[in-house]
């Protein structure tokens, strides 16, 4: 926003919105090679196939009855054989290729970004070649900078114009420096593959931010050990979570259960009257109509499967919350496509329906909302562990009664006094954010993904501690978006959940959600123990603050 305000009024800003993407050659279909429309060609060859097959069957039947040689064929028989073979080749060739191509196109969100975005910059698994330290790599880039400054070359078009994403970032960075009069020397630009983010992760790049990644572990979860990457700038967070992992590990590990798995999208539509809106509500919630709506919805992807539709009415406005499975993708794009299919379908029977927005906030995405806390969104997970008494005392430096009392007064009663919504925990968002950033998740979805209630009670005659975290809306994926970047993919690979599951679609993303919950369990256990023992301030002074006496600086 500061960049826009500093622009001279007579010059157009270089941060202009890009024009609509042009159709690319990647959208070519197998049917484009046909001289006639595909529907007409299909009819011709289907009729040809059955006509030829019927003729040959009749001829061969007559020959068998009359004991005539089968290898002697007439001109009409030869024509029928050629027609049969050609129709079979067509039906298998063009129709088969068209079916496979459409299936791939429907699920492109599970694979790669749109080619129209990446065609302008070469993509390679190898790191980009090193560049000089200067943001502008060559003297002739001066003309490009001037073109950006005077508005003749939009900044967003640099990548497609130059065909070099690193060079485009350098030109854009230099133009920004001259417009604002401020230096970006502390923001690194070299050592990053800018082609990998084109069209899928970040627009108008001028550099990248370095965030350290720490490793905590092992987390023993459901009998398997995991070393969890955490990207954070907060001191003590990784160390504290690591202490929680140790306490869980020596106590026998944690166990998890996935209660639900479904991403949501809720469009908002408006009618001329509340009665009309209620009619659509009744239609959508009628079980007799669900199968029909599911067929329409599921056309968006072979991974999308409609699970439920929940409606809410506000006067003549209707909010429809669609829930569907999304495989190993987080699935926002997938569910949005399915919802659009249903809206188009409903428009035929409800022509007076006015679609206000594909998202009406009843979803609810990237906002604290009771509907996510109650109904769930993404993965709903519960994770638990029993911590032995001696582990609580020796590793956590606390006692079971003190932890149980603290949890009741802080996480439950204290959060209730504050009017918390989904915040009945000590610091779940701390761990969720760190794991999200390390593994390429959408950091903004930390809002609802951190909904968590932490429970503690004494078990085994009051000697041991039972701790659990219930998280109804963990929104994660292992394909698409930031998960495809090299650093984030490496962190997913460390956890054994990189990419789509080859065994069962959705297994990798579900496993990642349980790892997130298990990490939150460890973080809650360790922080609550530090609070109960009065260690919080000392630990943060040791790991999160400089020991320098600042009073001597004045």
PDB file of C-alpha atoms in Angstrom, residues 290-427:
ATOM      1  CA  UNK A 290     -28.843 -35.996  -2.561  1.00  0.00           C
ATOM      2  CA  UNK A 291     -27.686 -38.670  -5.031  1.00  0.00           C
ATOM      3  CA  UNK A 292     -28.622 -36.489  -7.997  1.00  0.00           C
ATOM      4  CA  UNK A 293     -26.769 -33.485  -6.543  1.00  0.00           C
ATOM      5  CA  UNK A 294     -23.753 -35.672  -5.698  1.00  0.00           C
ATOM      6  CA  UNK A 295     -23.447 -36.794  -9.331  1.00  0.00           C
ATOM      7  CA  UNK A 296     -23.419 -33.161 -10.467  1.00  0.00           C
ATOM      8  CA  UNK A 297     -20.958 -32.120  -7.751  1.00  0.00           C
ATOM      9  CA  UNK A 298     -18.547 -35.031  -8.234  1.00  0.00           C
ATOM     10  CA  UNK A 299     -17.948 -34.158 -11.882  1.00  0.00           C
ATOM     11  CA  UNK A 300     -15.406 -31.576 -10.694  1.00  0.00           C
ATOM     12  CA  UNK A 301     -12.776 -34.208  -9.848  1.00  0.00           C
ATOM     13  CA  UNK A 302     -12.279 -37.937  -9.389  1.00  0.00           C
ATOM     14  CA  UNK A 303     -11.248 -37.167  -5.785  1.00  0.00           C
ATOM     15  CA  UNK A 304     -14.154 -34.881  -4.873  1.00  0.00           C
ATOM     16  CA  UNK A 305     -17.044 -36.755  -3.284  1.00  0.00           C
ATOM     17  CA  UNK A 306     -19.972 -34.813  -1.860  1.00  0.00           C
ATOM     18  CA  UNK A 307     -20.711 -35.795   1.742  1.00  0.00           C
ATOM     19  CA  UNK A 308     -23.432 -33.423   2.931  1.00  0.00           C
ATOM     20  CA  UNK A 309     -25.258 -30.131   2.356  1.00  0.00           C
ATOM     21  CA  UNK A 310     -26.230 -27.950   5.301  1.00  0.00           C
ATOM     22  CA  UNK A 311     -28.367 -24.848   4.742  1.00  0.00           C
ATOM     23  CA  UNK A 312     -28.963 -21.690   6.771  1.00  0.00           C
ATOM     24  CA  UNK A 313     -31.591 -19.059   5.983  1.00  0.00           C
ATOM     25  CA  UNK A 314     -31.397 -15.319   6.683  1.00  0.00           C
ATOM     26  CA  UNK A 315     -34.551 -13.706   5.356  1.00  0.00           C
ATOM     27  CA  UNK A 316     -34.591 -14.222   1.592  1.00  0.00           C
ATOM     28  CA  UNK A 317     -30.866 -15.092   1.584  1.00  0.00           C
ATOM     29  CA  UNK A 318     -29.774 -18.737   1.597  1.00  0.00           C
ATOM     30  CA  UNK A 319     -26.355 -20.086   2.616  1.00  0.00           C
ATOM     31  CA  UNK A 320     -25.535 -23.624   1.474  1.00  0.00           C
ATOM     32  CA  UNK A 321     -22.591 -25.371   3.183  1.00  0.00           C
ATOM     33  CA  UNK A 322     -21.263 -28.160   0.942  1.00  0.00           C
ATOM     34  CA  UNK A 323     -18.880 -30.704   2.495  1.00  0.00           C
ATOM     35  CA  UNK A 324     -16.803 -33.100   0.392  1.00  0.00           C
ATOM     36  CA  UNK A 325     -13.724 -35.298   0.499  1.00  0.00           C
ATOM     37  CA  UNK A 326     -10.705 -33.946  -1.397  1.00  0.00           C
ATOM     38  CA  UNK A 327      -8.072 -36.685  -1.475  1.00  0.00           C
ATOM     39  CA  UNK A 328      -4.598 -35.492  -0.464  1.00  0.00           C
ATOM     40  CA  UNK A 329      -5.242 -31.877  -1.493  1.00  0.00           C
ATOM     41  CA  UNK A 330      -6.380 -29.310   1.029  1.00  0.00           C
ATOM     42  CA  UNK A 331      -9.169 -28.965  -1.498  1.00  0.00           C
ATOM     43  CA  UNK A 332     -10.489 -25.402  -1.579  1.00  0.00           C
ATOM     44  CA  UNK A 333     -10.312 -25.186  -5.383  1.00  0.00           C
ATOM     45  CA  UNK A 334     -11.753 -28.666  -5.770  1.00  0.00           C
ATOM     46  CA  UNK A 335     -14.820 -28.045  -3.616  1.00  0.00           C
ATOM     47  CA  UNK A 336     -15.362 -24.633  -5.228  1.00  0.00           C
ATOM     48  CA  UNK A 337     -15.533 -26.264  -8.669  1.00  0.00           C
ATOM     49  CA  UNK A 338     -18.063 -28.796  -7.406  1.00  0.00           C
ATOM     50  CA  UNK A 339     -20.201 -26.072  -5.868  1.00  0.00           C
ATOM     51  CA  UNK A 340     -20.152 -24.142  -9.142  1.00  0.00           C
ATOM     52  CA  UNK A 341     -21.409 -27.258 -10.947  1.00  0.00           C
ATOM     53  CA  UNK A 342     -24.346 -27.528  -8.541  1.00  0.00           C
ATOM     54  CA  UNK A 343     -25.189 -23.825  -8.795  1.00  0.00           C
ATOM     55  CA  UNK A 344     -25.295 -24.069 -12.586  1.00  0.00           C
ATOM     56  CA  UNK A 345     -27.524 -27.128 -12.285  1.00  0.00           C
ATOM     57  CA  UNK A 346     -29.898 -25.480  -9.809  1.00  0.00           C
ATOM     58  CA  UNK A 347     -30.246 -22.416 -12.014  1.00  0.00           C
ATOM     59  CA  UNK A 348     -32.416 -24.463 -14.401  1.00  0.00           C
ATOM     60  CA  UNK A 349     -35.037 -25.311 -11.756  1.00  0.00           C
ATOM     61  CA  UNK A 350     -34.651 -22.062  -9.794  1.00  0.00           C
ATOM     62  CA  UNK A 351     -34.155 -19.406 -12.499  1.00  0.00           C
ATOM     63  CA  UNK A 352     -34.876 -16.575 -10.044  1.00  0.00           C
ATOM     64  CA  UNK A 353     -31.893 -17.600  -7.879  1.00  0.00           C
ATOM     65  CA  UNK A 354     -29.345 -14.769  -7.732  1.00  0.00           C
ATOM     66  CA  UNK A 355     -25.851 -16.066  -6.882  1.00  0.00           C
ATOM     67  CA  UNK A 356     -24.238 -13.411  -4.685  1.00  0.00           C
ATOM     68  CA  UNK A 357     -20.922 -15.155  -4.027  1.00  0.00           C
ATOM     69  CA  UNK A 358     -19.350 -18.587  -4.338  1.00  0.00           C
ATOM     70  CA  UNK A 359     -18.292 -18.059  -0.705  1.00  0.00           C
ATOM     71  CA  UNK A 360     -20.759 -16.606   1.757  1.00  0.00           C
ATOM     72  CA  UNK A 361     -18.640 -17.036   4.954  1.00  0.00           C
ATOM     73  CA  UNK A 362     -20.764 -19.936   6.186  1.00  0.00           C
ATOM     74  CA  UNK A 363     -17.837 -22.168   5.101  1.00  0.00           C
ATOM     75  CA  UNK A 364     -16.041 -20.691   7.150  1.00  0.00           C
ATOM     76  CA  UNK A 365     -12.529 -20.090   5.789  1.00  0.00           C
ATOM     77  CA  UNK A 366      -9.714 -18.260   7.613  1.00  0.00           C
ATOM     78  CA  UNK A 367     -12.006 -16.862  10.294  1.00  0.00           C
ATOM     79  CA  UNK A 368     -12.890 -18.081  13.799  1.00  0.00           C
ATOM     80  CA  UNK A 369     -16.417 -19.473  13.518  1.00  0.00           C
ATOM     81  CA  UNK A 370     -18.668 -21.616  15.666  1.00  0.00           C
ATOM     82  CA  UNK A 371     -19.709 -23.699  12.646  1.00  0.00           C
ATOM     83  CA  UNK A 372     -16.137 -25.000  12.281  1.00  0.00           C
ATOM     84  CA  UNK A 373     -15.842 -25.569  16.019  1.00  0.00           C
ATOM     85  CA  UNK A 374     -19.091 -27.579  16.088  1.00  0.00           C
ATOM     86  CA  UNK A 375     -19.345 -29.192  12.638  1.00  0.00           C
ATOM     87  CA  UNK A 376     -15.657 -29.418  11.763  1.00  0.00           C
ATOM     88  CA  UNK A 377     -13.786 -28.464   8.590  1.00  0.00           C
ATOM     89  CA  UNK A 378     -10.920 -30.301   6.968  1.00  0.00           C
ATOM     90  CA  UNK A 379      -9.743 -33.024   9.337  1.00  0.00           C
ATOM     91  CA  UNK A 380     -11.313 -33.426  12.800  1.00  0.00           C
ATOM     92  CA  UNK A 381      -8.727 -35.125  15.004  1.00  0.00           C
ATOM     93  CA  UNK A 382      -8.412 -36.168  18.642  1.00  0.00           C
ATOM     94  CA  UNK A 383      -5.021 -37.131  20.070  1.00  0.00           C
ATOM     95  CA  UNK A 384      -4.312 -38.493  23.547  1.00  0.00           C
ATOM     96  CA  UNK A 385      -1.552 -39.855  25.777  1.00  0.00           C
ATOM     97  CA  UNK A 386      -1.084 -41.076  29.328  1.00  0.00           C
ATOM     98  CA  UNK A 387       1.993 -39.546  30.963  1.00  0.00           C
ATOM     99  CA  UNK A 388       3.528 -41.531  33.803  1.00  0.00           C
ATOM    100  CA  UNK A 389       3.843 -39.908  37.207  1.00  0.00           C
ATOM    101  CA  UNK A 390       7.637 -40.157  37.314  1.00  0.00           C
ATOM    102  CA  UNK A 391       7.860 -38.621  33.819  1.00  0.00           C
ATOM    103  CA  UNK A 392       5.715 -35.679  34.921  1.00  0.00           C
ATOM    104  CA  UNK A 393       7.995 -35.193  37.878  1.00  0.00           C
ATOM    105  CA  UNK A 394      11.432 -35.793  36.299  1.00  0.00           C
ATOM    106  CA  UNK A 395      11.015 -34.635  32.684  1.00  0.00           C
ATOM    107  CA  UNK A 396       8.326 -31.968  33.034  1.00  0.00           C
ATOM    108  CA  UNK A 397       9.319 -30.825  36.550  1.00  0.00           C
ATOM    109  CA  UNK A 398       5.660 -30.634  37.595  1.00  0.00           C
ATOM    110  CA  UNK A 399       3.016 -32.698  39.377  1.00  0.00           C
ATOM    111  CA  UNK A 400      -0.169 -34.331  38.133  1.00  0.00           C
ATOM    112  CA  UNK A 401      -2.537 -32.474  40.544  1.00  0.00           C
ATOM    113  CA  UNK A 402      -0.964 -29.127  39.638  1.00  0.00           C
ATOM    114  CA  UNK A 403      -1.392 -29.740  35.896  1.00  0.00           C
ATOM    115  CA  UNK A 404      -5.022 -30.852  36.247  1.00  0.00           C
ATOM    116  CA  UNK A 405      -5.892 -27.796  38.330  1.00  0.00           C
ATOM    117  CA  UNK A 406      -4.048 -25.413  36.004  1.00  0.00           C
ATOM    118  CA  UNK A 407      -5.786 -26.811  32.948  1.00  0.00           C
ATOM    119  CA  UNK A 408      -9.194 -26.360  34.555  1.00  0.00           C
ATOM    120  CA  UNK A 409      -8.546 -22.788  35.687  1.00  0.00           C
ATOM    121  CA  UNK A 410      -6.606 -21.607  32.618  1.00  0.00           C
ATOM    122  CA  UNK A 411      -7.650 -23.527  29.511  1.00  0.00           C
ATOM    123  CA  UNK A 412     -11.283 -24.138  30.495  1.00  0.00           C
ATOM    124  CA  UNK A 413     -12.493 -21.523  32.970  1.00  0.00           C
ATOM    125  CA  UNK A 414     -10.127 -18.763  31.861  1.00  0.00           C
ATOM    126  CA  UNK A 415     -11.022 -19.196  28.207  1.00  0.00           C
ATOM    127  CA  UNK A 416     -14.730 -19.214  29.093  1.00  0.00           C
ATOM    128  CA  UNK A 417     -14.333 -15.941  31.003  1.00  0.00           C
ATOM    129  CA  UNK A 418     -12.618 -14.484  27.925  1.00  0.00           C
ATOM    130  CA  UNK A 419     -15.472 -15.675  25.695  1.00  0.00           C
ATOM    131  CA  UNK A 420     -13.053 -17.734  23.623  1.00  0.00           C
ATOM    132  CA  UNK A 421     -14.256 -19.462  20.442  1.00  0.00           C
ATOM    133  CA  UNK A 422     -12.320 -22.670  19.966  1.00  0.00           C
ATOM    134  CA  UNK A 423      -9.486 -21.350  22.116  1.00  0.00           C
ATOM    135  CA  UNK A 424      -9.625 -23.693  25.105  1.00  0.00           C
ATOM    136  CA  UNK A 425      -5.900 -24.386  24.999  1.00  0.00           C
ATOM    137  CA  UNK A 426      -2.565 -22.912  25.996  1.00  0.00           C
ATOM    138  CA  UNK A 427      -0.897 -22.194  22.627  1.00  0.00           C
TER     139      UNK A 427
END
